[in-house]
C-alpha cells in the first residue's frame, strides 16, 4: 500500500536549477547519498537545459527528497523515440518512509506525460521500486571479440580535456551534431551526461580524431583489453580507423554498444552489472538485436 505523504516541515520546489542554492543542495544530496560529485557540471556547460527537478526542501535549504526529469530522445530499432529520462532520485535517511519519493516520482511522471513524451527511461539498482509505475527492465549486452587487422595509418589522435576551454567548446560542438552510435539502441542527445561522466571515472580517456572529426571515449586495461565506450561524430568511423588513430594494438576489444556502424562484429555478452535500464512506455518493445546504451549516457 502506498504511504501517505507526510511533508511536515518541508517545502516542495520544482524547476529550481536556476537557483544556485538549490543546485548546490542537490549536489550535496547526491554526494552524501551516492558519493557522486556532479558539481563540476557547472564548469562543463551546466545541467541539461531541459531538466525539470522535483524536490522537497527542509527549513535549512537541504534537499530531503528529489528526482529530476529531462528530455532524452533515443533510437530503438531504427526509430527515433521522443523520450524522457529520470535521474538524481534520492531521499535523505531521516526523511524516508514518509511517501516523499513516491510523491516526487508521480509528479515527475505526470510532468513527462503532460510534455507528450512517449517513453521514460532510467537506471537503477532497485528495479522493483519502479515496476509499480509501469517500468520494466531491458536486457543489456556488450560485444567482445578480437581486434581487427590494422588499417591504413591515420593521423594520431590527441587527448581532450573537458576542463580545458577550447577542448570543451570542441566537445560541445560535436555533441550537438552527433549521430547515434547504433541503430538498435542509442541516445541522440546526451551532452551533459557525456561531459560529467568524463569526470566521474578517472580511467576514461577522451581522444579526438581530427581527420574523422570524431571523439572517442575509451579505456584500456593492463591486460591489453580495449573498451570502446562511445563515439561522438556525425559520421561513425570504423573500428579499424579508431584503433589506428589511437595508435594501439589491443589484445581484444570490448564495445559497450551494438557495433553495427563500426565495420566489426563481436560476440554479444550479457552485461554483468548491478544497475538495470528500465523503460516505461512503448508496449513491450525491446531491441531487435542485443544492445545497450553507451556508459557515457548513464545517469
PDB file of C-alpha atoms in Angstrom:
ATOM      1  CA  UNK A   1       0.000   0.000   0.000  1.00  0.00           C
ATOM      2  CA  UNK A   2       1.299   3.447  -0.857  1.00  0.00           C
ATOM      3  CA  UNK A   3       2.492   5.505   2.076  1.00  0.00           C
ATOM      4  CA  UNK A   4       0.556   8.637   2.927  1.00  0.00           C
ATOM      5  CA  UNK A   5       2.559  11.762   2.157  1.00  0.00           C
ATOM      6  CA  UNK A   6       3.945  13.340   5.335  1.00  0.00           C
ATOM      7  CA  UNK A   7       5.640  16.579   4.287  1.00  0.00           C
ATOM      8  CA  UNK A   8       5.528  18.355   7.645  1.00  0.00           C
ATOM      9  CA  UNK A   9       8.435  20.775   7.944  1.00  0.00           C
ATOM     10  CA  UNK A  10       9.235  20.609   4.215  1.00  0.00           C
ATOM     11  CA  UNK A  11       8.616  22.814   1.200  1.00  0.00           C
ATOM     12  CA  UNK A  12       8.079  21.456  -2.300  1.00  0.00           C
ATOM     13  CA  UNK A  13      10.047  23.064  -5.130  1.00  0.00           C
ATOM     14  CA  UNK A  14      10.076  22.439  -8.869  1.00  0.00           C
ATOM     15  CA  UNK A  15      12.353  23.765 -11.611  1.00  0.00           C
ATOM     16  CA  UNK A  16      14.941  25.099  -9.169  1.00  0.00           C
ATOM     17  CA  UNK A  17      18.215  24.614 -11.098  1.00  0.00           C
ATOM     18  CA  UNK A  18      18.337  28.345 -11.821  1.00  0.00           C
ATOM     19  CA  UNK A  19      18.793  28.963  -8.081  1.00  0.00           C
ATOM     20  CA  UNK A  20      22.471  28.486  -7.104  1.00  0.00           C
ATOM     21  CA  UNK A  21      21.497  27.496  -3.559  1.00  0.00           C
ATOM     22  CA  UNK A  22      19.016  24.915  -4.844  1.00  0.00           C
ATOM     23  CA  UNK A  23      21.544  23.439  -7.258  1.00  0.00           C
ATOM     24  CA  UNK A  24      24.191  23.294  -4.518  1.00  0.00           C
ATOM     25  CA  UNK A  25      21.716  21.472  -2.278  1.00  0.00           C
ATOM     26  CA  UNK A  26      21.167  18.807  -4.943  1.00  0.00           C
ATOM     27  CA  UNK A  27      24.938  18.439  -5.379  1.00  0.00           C
ATOM     28  CA  UNK A  28      25.235  17.813  -1.624  1.00  0.00           C
ATOM     29  CA  UNK A  29      22.362  15.311  -1.681  1.00  0.00           C
ATOM     30  CA  UNK A  30      23.957  13.159  -4.386  1.00  0.00           C
ATOM     31  CA  UNK A  31      27.379  13.425  -2.754  1.00  0.00           C
ATOM     32  CA  UNK A  32      26.000  12.378   0.634  1.00  0.00           C
ATOM     33  CA  UNK A  33      23.792   9.523  -0.622  1.00  0.00           C
ATOM     34  CA  UNK A  34      25.789   8.123  -3.541  1.00  0.00           C
ATOM     35  CA  UNK A  35      29.271   9.629  -3.204  1.00  0.00           C
ATOM     36  CA  UNK A  36      28.859  11.191  -6.655  1.00  0.00           C
ATOM     37  CA  UNK A  37      30.017  14.763  -7.217  1.00  0.00           C
ATOM     38  CA  UNK A  38      28.099  16.448 -10.037  1.00  0.00           C
ATOM     39  CA  UNK A  39      29.405  19.869  -9.018  1.00  0.00           C
ATOM     40  CA  UNK A  40      31.912  20.038 -11.917  1.00  0.00           C
ATOM     41  CA  UNK A  41      28.966  20.006 -14.322  1.00  0.00           C
ATOM     42  CA  UNK A  42      28.610  23.752 -13.786  1.00  0.00           C
ATOM     43  CA  UNK A  43      32.047  24.257 -15.353  1.00  0.00           C
ATOM     44  CA  UNK A  44      31.153  21.916 -18.225  1.00  0.00           C
ATOM     45  CA  UNK A  45      28.190  23.841 -19.553  1.00  0.00           C
ATOM     46  CA  UNK A  46      25.751  23.281 -16.690  1.00  0.00           C
ATOM     47  CA  UNK A  47      22.950  20.746 -16.273  1.00  0.00           C
ATOM     48  CA  UNK A  48      20.848  19.657 -19.217  1.00  0.00           C
ATOM     49  CA  UNK A  49      18.744  22.703 -20.177  1.00  0.00           C
ATOM     50  CA  UNK A  50      15.646  20.503 -20.447  1.00  0.00           C
ATOM     51  CA  UNK A  51      15.981  19.320 -16.827  1.00  0.00           C
ATOM     52  CA  UNK A  52      12.973  19.632 -14.536  1.00  0.00           C
ATOM     53  CA  UNK A  53      13.766  18.789 -10.895  1.00  0.00           C
ATOM     54  CA  UNK A  54      11.133  17.956  -8.297  1.00  0.00           C
ATOM     55  CA  UNK A  55      12.259  18.242  -4.693  1.00  0.00           C
ATOM     56  CA  UNK A  56      11.209  18.599  -1.072  1.00  0.00           C
ATOM     57  CA  UNK A  57      13.424  21.006   0.891  1.00  0.00           C
ATOM     58  CA  UNK A  58      13.823  21.342   4.651  1.00  0.00           C
ATOM     59  CA  UNK A  59      13.945  24.605   6.614  1.00  0.00           C
ATOM     60  CA  UNK A  60      17.751  24.778   6.279  1.00  0.00           C
ATOM     61  CA  UNK A  61      17.586  24.578   2.491  1.00  0.00           C
ATOM     62  CA  UNK A  62      18.750  20.964   2.208  1.00  0.00           C
ATOM     63  CA  UNK A  63      17.044  18.626  -0.245  1.00  0.00           C
ATOM     64  CA  UNK A  64      15.177  15.906   1.629  1.00  0.00           C
ATOM     65  CA  UNK A  65      13.934  14.104  -1.493  1.00  0.00           C
ATOM     66  CA  UNK A  66      14.436  14.690  -5.203  1.00  0.00           C
ATOM     67  CA  UNK A  67      14.018  13.275  -8.677  1.00  0.00           C
ATOM     68  CA  UNK A  68      14.722  15.080 -11.950  1.00  0.00           C
ATOM     69  CA  UNK A  69      13.279  14.570 -15.437  1.00  0.00           C
ATOM     70  CA  UNK A  70      14.893  15.653 -18.692  1.00  0.00           C
ATOM     71  CA  UNK A  71      14.472  15.136 -22.422  1.00  0.00           C
ATOM     72  CA  UNK A  72      16.376  12.087 -23.647  1.00  0.00           C
ATOM     73  CA  UNK A  73      15.499  11.171 -27.237  1.00  0.00           C
ATOM     74  CA  UNK A  74      16.878   7.803 -28.249  1.00  0.00           C
ATOM     75  CA  UNK A  75      16.840   5.391 -31.148  1.00  0.00           C
ATOM     76  CA  UNK A  76      15.238   1.981 -30.715  1.00  0.00           C
ATOM     77  CA  UNK A  77      15.261  -0.448 -33.646  1.00  0.00           C
ATOM     78  CA  UNK A  78      15.864   2.382 -36.093  1.00  0.00           C
ATOM     79  CA  UNK A  79      13.068   4.598 -34.796  1.00  0.00           C
ATOM     80  CA  UNK A  80      13.586   7.905 -33.006  1.00  0.00           C
ATOM     81  CA  UNK A  81      11.712   7.820 -29.700  1.00  0.00           C
ATOM     82  CA  UNK A  82      10.577  11.087 -28.100  1.00  0.00           C
ATOM     83  CA  UNK A  83      11.575  10.123 -24.585  1.00  0.00           C
ATOM     84  CA  UNK A  84      12.485  11.491 -21.190  1.00  0.00           C
ATOM     85  CA  UNK A  85      14.940  10.267 -18.606  1.00  0.00           C
ATOM     86  CA  UNK A  86      14.718  10.279 -14.817  1.00  0.00           C
ATOM     87  CA  UNK A  87      17.802  10.823 -12.686  1.00  0.00           C
ATOM     88  CA  UNK A  88      19.060  12.118  -9.323  1.00  0.00           C
ATOM     89  CA  UNK A  89      16.449  10.178  -7.384  1.00  0.00           C
ATOM     90  CA  UNK A  90      17.313  10.135  -3.681  1.00  0.00           C
ATOM     91  CA  UNK A  91      15.899  10.619  -0.182  1.00  0.00           C
ATOM     92  CA  UNK A  92      17.919  11.520   2.891  1.00  0.00           C
ATOM     93  CA  UNK A  93      17.658   8.814   5.592  1.00  0.00           C
ATOM     94  CA  UNK A  94      15.827  10.954   8.194  1.00  0.00           C
ATOM     95  CA  UNK A  95      13.041  11.630   5.712  1.00  0.00           C
ATOM     96  CA  UNK A  96      12.494   8.111   4.411  1.00  0.00           C
ATOM     97  CA  UNK A  97       9.237   6.251   4.949  1.00  0.00           C
ATOM     98  CA  UNK A  98       7.089   9.369   4.599  1.00  0.00           C
ATOM     99  CA  UNK A  99       5.958   8.930   0.982  1.00  0.00           C
ATOM    100  CA  UNK A 100       8.213  11.701  -0.318  1.00  0.00           C
ATOM    101  CA  UNK A 101       9.932   9.663  -3.026  1.00  0.00           C
ATOM    102  CA  UNK A 102       6.655   8.324  -4.303  1.00  0.00           C
ATOM    103  CA  UNK A 103       5.344  11.883  -4.408  1.00  0.00           C
ATOM    104  CA  UNK A 104       8.206  13.320  -6.469  1.00  0.00           C
ATOM    105  CA  UNK A 105       8.199  10.283  -8.764  1.00  0.00           C
ATOM    106  CA  UNK A 106       4.489  10.671  -9.504  1.00  0.00           C
ATOM    107  CA  UNK A 107       4.960  14.401 -10.060  1.00  0.00           C
ATOM    108  CA  UNK A 108       7.844  13.760 -12.471  1.00  0.00           C
ATOM    109  CA  UNK A 109       5.943  11.112 -14.427  1.00  0.00           C
ATOM    110  CA  UNK A 110       2.852  13.338 -14.619  1.00  0.00           C
ATOM    111  CA  UNK A 111       5.079  16.118 -15.990  1.00  0.00           C
ATOM    112  CA  UNK A 112       6.526  13.720 -18.585  1.00  0.00           C
ATOM    113  CA  UNK A 113       3.024  12.752 -19.659  1.00  0.00           C
ATOM    114  CA  UNK A 114       1.966  16.407 -19.985  1.00  0.00           C
ATOM    115  CA  UNK A 115       5.056  17.135 -22.089  1.00  0.00           C
ATOM    116  CA  UNK A 116       3.997  14.431 -24.523  1.00  0.00           C
ATOM    117  CA  UNK A 117       6.925  12.059 -24.028  1.00  0.00           C
ATOM    118  CA  UNK A 118       6.090   8.621 -25.388  1.00  0.00           C
ATOM    119  CA  UNK A 119       8.533   6.805 -23.116  1.00  0.00           C
ATOM    120  CA  UNK A 120      10.603   7.316 -19.965  1.00  0.00           C
ATOM    121  CA  UNK A 121      13.853   5.552 -19.093  1.00  0.00           C
ATOM    122  CA  UNK A 122      16.029   5.400 -16.005  1.00  0.00           C
ATOM    123  CA  UNK A 123      18.896   3.440 -14.480  1.00  0.00           C
ATOM    124  CA  UNK A 124      18.505   1.839 -11.063  1.00  0.00           C
ATOM    125  CA  UNK A 125      19.890  -0.877  -8.825  1.00  0.00           C
ATOM    126  CA  UNK A 126      16.390  -1.323  -7.350  1.00  0.00           C
ATOM    127  CA  UNK A 127      14.179  -2.279 -10.315  1.00  0.00           C
ATOM    128  CA  UNK A 128      11.307  -3.428  -8.096  1.00  0.00           C
ATOM    129  CA  UNK A 129      10.972   0.145  -6.835  1.00  0.00           C
ATOM    130  CA  UNK A 130       9.875   1.343 -10.272  1.00  0.00           C
ATOM    131  CA  UNK A 131       7.836  -1.600 -11.540  1.00  0.00           C
ATOM    132  CA  UNK A 132       4.626  -0.299  -9.878  1.00  0.00           C
ATOM    133  CA  UNK A 133       4.913   2.789 -12.104  1.00  0.00           C
ATOM    134  CA  UNK A 134       4.933   0.720 -15.298  1.00  0.00           C
ATOM    135  CA  UNK A 135       8.710   0.406 -15.757  1.00  0.00           C
ATOM    136  CA  UNK A 136      10.262  -2.837 -16.966  1.00  0.00           C
ATOM    137  CA  UNK A 137      13.898  -3.902 -17.234  1.00  0.00           C
ATOM    138  CA  UNK A 138      15.541  -4.015 -20.674  1.00  0.00           C
ATOM    139  CA  UNK A 139      18.222  -6.708 -21.179  1.00  0.00           C
ATOM    140  CA  UNK A 140      21.591  -5.169 -21.981  1.00  0.00           C
ATOM    141  CA  UNK A 141      24.502  -6.645 -23.940  1.00  0.00           C
ATOM    142  CA  UNK A 142      28.061  -5.590 -24.724  1.00  0.00           C
ATOM    143  CA  UNK A 143      30.131  -7.046 -27.589  1.00  0.00           C
ATOM    144  CA  UNK A 144      33.547  -8.653 -27.321  1.00  0.00           C
ATOM    145  CA  UNK A 145      35.960 -10.120 -29.828  1.00  0.00           C
ATOM    146  CA  UNK A 146      39.385  -9.993 -31.423  1.00  0.00           C
ATOM    147  CA  UNK A 147      40.832  -6.701 -32.535  1.00  0.00           C
ATOM    148  CA  UNK A 148      40.541  -6.064 -36.288  1.00  0.00           C
ATOM    149  CA  UNK A 149      43.596  -6.000 -38.501  1.00  0.00           C
ATOM    150  CA  UNK A 150      45.276  -2.573 -38.642  1.00  0.00           C
ATOM    151  CA  UNK A 151      44.036  -0.182 -41.299  1.00  0.00           C
ATOM    152  CA  UNK A 152      45.922   2.403 -43.303  1.00  0.00           C
ATOM    153  CA  UNK A 153      47.947   4.581 -40.926  1.00  0.00           C
ATOM    154  CA  UNK A 154      45.940   7.542 -39.712  1.00  0.00           C
ATOM    155  CA  UNK A 155      46.815  10.868 -38.140  1.00  0.00           C
ATOM    156  CA  UNK A 156      47.335  10.329 -34.427  1.00  0.00           C
ATOM    157  CA  UNK A 157      44.515  11.258 -32.086  1.00  0.00           C
ATOM    158  CA  UNK A 158      45.064  13.892 -29.464  1.00  0.00           C
ATOM    159  CA  UNK A 159      43.711  13.778 -25.919  1.00  0.00           C
ATOM    160  CA  UNK A 160      40.889  16.098 -24.976  1.00  0.00           C
ATOM    161  CA  UNK A 161      40.441  17.634 -21.540  1.00  0.00           C
ATOM    162  CA  UNK A 162      36.845  18.754 -20.965  1.00  0.00           C
ATOM    163  CA  UNK A 163      38.114  21.137 -18.286  1.00  0.00           C
ATOM    164  CA  UNK A 164      40.115  22.992 -20.964  1.00  0.00           C
ATOM    165  CA  UNK A 165      38.011  25.767 -22.503  1.00  0.00           C
ATOM    166  CA  UNK A 166      38.997  25.063 -26.127  1.00  0.00           C
ATOM    167  CA  UNK A 167      38.558  21.313 -25.754  1.00  0.00           C
ATOM    168  CA  UNK A 168      35.193  21.825 -24.042  1.00  0.00           C
ATOM    169  CA  UNK A 169      33.980  24.038 -26.889  1.00  0.00           C
ATOM    170  CA  UNK A 170      35.020  21.384 -29.413  1.00  0.00           C
ATOM    171  CA  UNK A 171      33.267  18.651 -27.444  1.00  0.00           C
ATOM    172  CA  UNK A 172      30.083  20.663 -27.100  1.00  0.00           C
ATOM    173  CA  UNK A 173      30.027  21.375 -30.831  1.00  0.00           C
ATOM    174  CA  UNK A 174      30.489  17.727 -31.773  1.00  0.00           C
ATOM    175  CA  UNK A 175      27.965  16.549 -29.187  1.00  0.00           C
ATOM    176  CA  UNK A 176      25.325  18.799 -30.750  1.00  0.00           C
ATOM    177  CA  UNK A 177      25.828  17.241 -34.175  1.00  0.00           C
ATOM    178  CA  UNK A 178      26.454  13.633 -33.201  1.00  0.00           C
ATOM    179  CA  UNK A 179      24.703  10.676 -34.777  1.00  0.00           C
ATOM    180  CA  UNK A 180      23.512   7.665 -32.742  1.00  0.00           C
ATOM    181  CA  UNK A 181      26.253   5.060 -32.316  1.00  0.00           C
ATOM    182  CA  UNK A 182      23.813   2.277 -33.199  1.00  0.00           C
ATOM    183  CA  UNK A 183      20.518   1.748 -34.988  1.00  0.00           C
ATOM    184  CA  UNK A 184      19.400  -0.726 -32.304  1.00  0.00           C
ATOM    185  CA  UNK A 185      19.650   1.316 -29.108  1.00  0.00           C
ATOM    186  CA  UNK A 186      21.409   4.653 -28.663  1.00  0.00           C
ATOM    187  CA  UNK A 187      20.785   8.154 -27.349  1.00  0.00           C
ATOM    188  CA  UNK A 188      20.775  11.015 -29.815  1.00  0.00           C
ATOM    189  CA  UNK A 189      21.481  13.842 -27.341  1.00  0.00           C
ATOM    190  CA  UNK A 190      23.408  13.443 -24.097  1.00  0.00           C
ATOM    191  CA  UNK A 191      25.894  16.312 -23.793  1.00  0.00           C
ATOM    192  CA  UNK A 192      25.611  16.902 -20.043  1.00  0.00           C
ATOM    193  CA  UNK A 193      25.843  13.211 -19.186  1.00  0.00           C
ATOM    194  CA  UNK A 194      28.774  12.591 -21.515  1.00  0.00           C
ATOM    195  CA  UNK A 195      30.707  15.506 -20.042  1.00  0.00           C
ATOM    196  CA  UNK A 196      30.094  14.712 -16.369  1.00  0.00           C
ATOM    197  CA  UNK A 197      30.929  11.036 -16.914  1.00  0.00           C
ATOM    198  CA  UNK A 198      34.388  12.069 -18.130  1.00  0.00           C
ATOM    199  CA  UNK A 199      34.933  13.491 -14.643  1.00  0.00           C
ATOM    200  CA  UNK A 200      33.353  10.716 -12.592  1.00  0.00           C
ATOM    201  CA  UNK A 201      35.592   7.908 -13.888  1.00  0.00           C
ATOM    202  CA  UNK A 202      39.329   8.711 -13.958  1.00  0.00           C
ATOM    203  CA  UNK A 203      40.023   5.698 -16.204  1.00  0.00           C
ATOM    204  CA  UNK A 204      38.033   7.117 -19.118  1.00  0.00           C
ATOM    205  CA  UNK A 205      40.188   8.554 -21.896  1.00  0.00           C
ATOM    206  CA  UNK A 206      38.761  11.066 -24.365  1.00  0.00           C
ATOM    207  CA  UNK A 207      40.573  11.411 -27.699  1.00  0.00           C
ATOM    208  CA  UNK A 208      39.924  13.445 -30.836  1.00  0.00           C
ATOM    209  CA  UNK A 209      40.452  12.002 -34.313  1.00  0.00           C
ATOM    210  CA  UNK A 210      40.719  15.227 -36.289  1.00  0.00           C
ATOM    211  CA  UNK A 211      40.651  13.625 -39.735  1.00  0.00           C
ATOM    212  CA  UNK A 212      37.408  11.852 -38.799  1.00  0.00           C
ATOM    213  CA  UNK A 213      36.003  14.699 -36.680  1.00  0.00           C
ATOM    214  CA  UNK A 214      35.279  12.067 -34.059  1.00  0.00           C
ATOM    215  CA  UNK A 215      35.646  11.961 -30.294  1.00  0.00           C
ATOM    216  CA  UNK A 216      36.410   8.566 -28.811  1.00  0.00           C
ATOM    217  CA  UNK A 217      35.673   7.668 -25.177  1.00  0.00           C
ATOM    218  CA  UNK A 218      37.675   4.589 -24.281  1.00  0.00           C
ATOM    219  CA  UNK A 219      39.641   2.572 -21.746  1.00  0.00           C
ATOM    220  CA  UNK A 220      42.416   0.014 -21.924  1.00  0.00           C
ATOM    221  CA  UNK A 221      43.419  -2.276 -19.072  1.00  0.00           C
ATOM    222  CA  UNK A 222      46.760  -3.769 -18.124  1.00  0.00           C
ATOM    223  CA  UNK A 223      45.947  -6.979 -19.999  1.00  0.00           C
ATOM    224  CA  UNK A 224      45.596  -5.064 -23.282  1.00  0.00           C
ATOM    225  CA  UNK A 225      41.796  -5.198 -23.412  1.00  0.00           C
ATOM    226  CA  UNK A 226      40.391  -2.170 -25.252  1.00  0.00           C
ATOM    227  CA  UNK A 227      36.939  -0.944 -24.203  1.00  0.00           C
ATOM    228  CA  UNK A 228      35.086   1.406 -26.538  1.00  0.00           C
ATOM    229  CA  UNK A 229      32.541   3.375 -24.520  1.00  0.00           C
ATOM    230  CA  UNK A 230      31.261   5.931 -27.004  1.00  0.00           C
ATOM    231  CA  UNK A 231      31.931   7.664 -30.313  1.00  0.00           C
ATOM    232  CA  UNK A 232      30.804  11.250 -30.856  1.00  0.00           C
ATOM    233  CA  UNK A 233      30.728  12.029 -34.578  1.00  0.00           C
ATOM    234  CA  UNK A 234      28.373  12.990 -37.367  1.00  0.00           C
ATOM    235  CA  UNK A 235      29.687  10.007 -39.327  1.00  0.00           C
ATOM    236  CA  UNK A 236      30.869   6.977 -37.382  1.00  0.00           C
ATOM    237  CA  UNK A 237      34.421   5.912 -38.248  1.00  0.00           C
ATOM    238  CA  UNK A 238      35.130   2.166 -38.478  1.00  0.00           C
ATOM    239  CA  UNK A 239      36.828   0.454 -35.574  1.00  0.00           C
ATOM    240  CA  UNK A 240      39.976  -0.031 -37.648  1.00  0.00           C
ATOM    241  CA  UNK A 241      40.304   3.731 -38.120  1.00  0.00           C
ATOM    242  CA  UNK A 242      39.692   4.333 -34.416  1.00  0.00           C
ATOM    243  CA  UNK A 243      42.441   1.944 -33.333  1.00  0.00           C
ATOM    244  CA  UNK A 244      44.783   3.284 -36.000  1.00  0.00           C
ATOM    245  CA  UNK A 245      44.256   6.836 -34.794  1.00  0.00           C
ATOM    246  CA  UNK A 246      44.716   5.865 -31.160  1.00  0.00           C
ATOM    247  CA  UNK A 247      47.959   4.079 -32.086  1.00  0.00           C
ATOM    248  CA  UNK A 248      47.116   0.967 -30.105  1.00  0.00           C
ATOM    249  CA  UNK A 249      47.040  -2.739 -30.976  1.00  0.00           C
ATOM    250  CA  UNK A 250      44.867  -4.302 -28.286  1.00  0.00           C
ATOM    251  CA  UNK A 251      44.734  -7.974 -27.460  1.00  0.00           C
ATOM    252  CA  UNK A 252      40.943  -7.892 -27.513  1.00  0.00           C
ATOM    253  CA  UNK A 253      38.069  -5.471 -27.947  1.00  0.00           C
ATOM    254  CA  UNK A 254      35.011  -4.794 -25.813  1.00  0.00           C
ATOM    255  CA  UNK A 255      32.365  -2.478 -27.313  1.00  0.00           C
ATOM    256  CA  UNK A 256      29.744  -1.174 -24.925  1.00  0.00           C
ATOM    257  CA  UNK A 257      27.011  -0.667 -27.510  1.00  0.00           C
ATOM    258  CA  UNK A 258      25.884  -2.646 -30.575  1.00  0.00           C
ATOM    259  CA  UNK A 259      28.722  -2.177 -33.115  1.00  0.00           C
ATOM    260  CA  UNK A 260      26.553  -2.212 -36.243  1.00  0.00           C
ATOM    261  CA  UNK A 261      28.195   1.004 -37.526  1.00  0.00           C
ATOM    262  CA  UNK A 262      31.794   0.056 -36.735  1.00  0.00           C
ATOM    263  CA  UNK A 263      32.517  -2.421 -39.522  1.00  0.00           C
ATOM    264  CA  UNK A 264      33.367  -5.032 -36.884  1.00  0.00           C
ATOM    265  CA  UNK A 265      31.451  -7.950 -35.458  1.00  0.00           C
ATOM    266  CA  UNK A 266      31.879  -9.097 -31.899  1.00  0.00           C
ATOM    267  CA  UNK A 267      30.009 -11.644 -29.842  1.00  0.00           C
ATOM    268  CA  UNK A 268      27.194 -10.264 -27.681  1.00  0.00           C
ATOM    269  CA  UNK A 269      27.571 -10.888 -23.968  1.00  0.00           C
ATOM    270  CA  UNK A 270      25.014 -10.173 -21.273  1.00  0.00           C
ATOM    271  CA  UNK A 271      26.108  -7.109 -19.330  1.00  0.00           C
ATOM    272  CA  UNK A 272      27.014  -8.026 -15.777  1.00  0.00           C
ATOM    273  CA  UNK A 273      26.042  -5.014 -13.720  1.00  0.00           C
ATOM    274  CA  UNK A 274      24.018  -4.277 -10.631  1.00  0.00           C
ATOM    275  CA  UNK A 275      22.393  -1.371 -12.455  1.00  0.00           C
ATOM    276  CA  UNK A 276      19.432  -2.002 -14.711  1.00  0.00           C
ATOM    277  CA  UNK A 277      17.981   0.067 -17.540  1.00  0.00           C
ATOM    278  CA  UNK A 278      14.234   0.487 -17.044  1.00  0.00           C
ATOM    279  CA  UNK A 279      11.727   1.562 -19.698  1.00  0.00           C
ATOM    280  CA  UNK A 280       8.180   2.882 -19.289  1.00  0.00           C
ATOM    281  CA  UNK A 281       6.015   3.026 -22.412  1.00  0.00           C
ATOM    282  CA  UNK A 282       6.325   1.617 -25.958  1.00  0.00           C
ATOM    283  CA  UNK A 283       4.358  -1.503 -25.061  1.00  0.00           C
ATOM    284  CA  UNK A 284       6.669  -4.487 -24.801  1.00  0.00           C
ATOM    285  CA  UNK A 285       9.288  -3.136 -27.230  1.00  0.00           C
ATOM    286  CA  UNK A 286      12.897  -4.260 -26.744  1.00  0.00           C
ATOM    287  CA  UNK A 287      15.960  -4.047 -29.028  1.00  0.00           C
ATOM    288  CA  UNK A 288      15.712  -6.379 -32.026  1.00  0.00           C
ATOM    289  CA  UNK A 289      19.413  -7.210 -31.533  1.00  0.00           C
ATOM    290  CA  UNK A 290      21.464  -7.489 -28.332  1.00  0.00           C
ATOM    291  CA  UNK A 291      22.402  -3.924 -27.396  1.00  0.00           C
ATOM    292  CA  UNK A 292      22.994  -1.423 -24.602  1.00  0.00           C
ATOM    293  CA  UNK A 293      23.244   2.319 -24.150  1.00  0.00           C
ATOM    294  CA  UNK A 294      26.759   3.711 -24.032  1.00  0.00           C
ATOM    295  CA  UNK A 295      28.033   4.081 -20.445  1.00  0.00           C
ATOM    296  CA  UNK A 296      28.656   7.741 -21.301  1.00  0.00           C
ATOM    297  CA  UNK A 297      24.870   8.135 -21.410  1.00  0.00           C
ATOM    298  CA  UNK A 298      24.315   6.668 -17.948  1.00  0.00           C
ATOM    299  CA  UNK A 299      22.622   8.973 -15.499  1.00  0.00           C
TER     300      UNK A 299
END
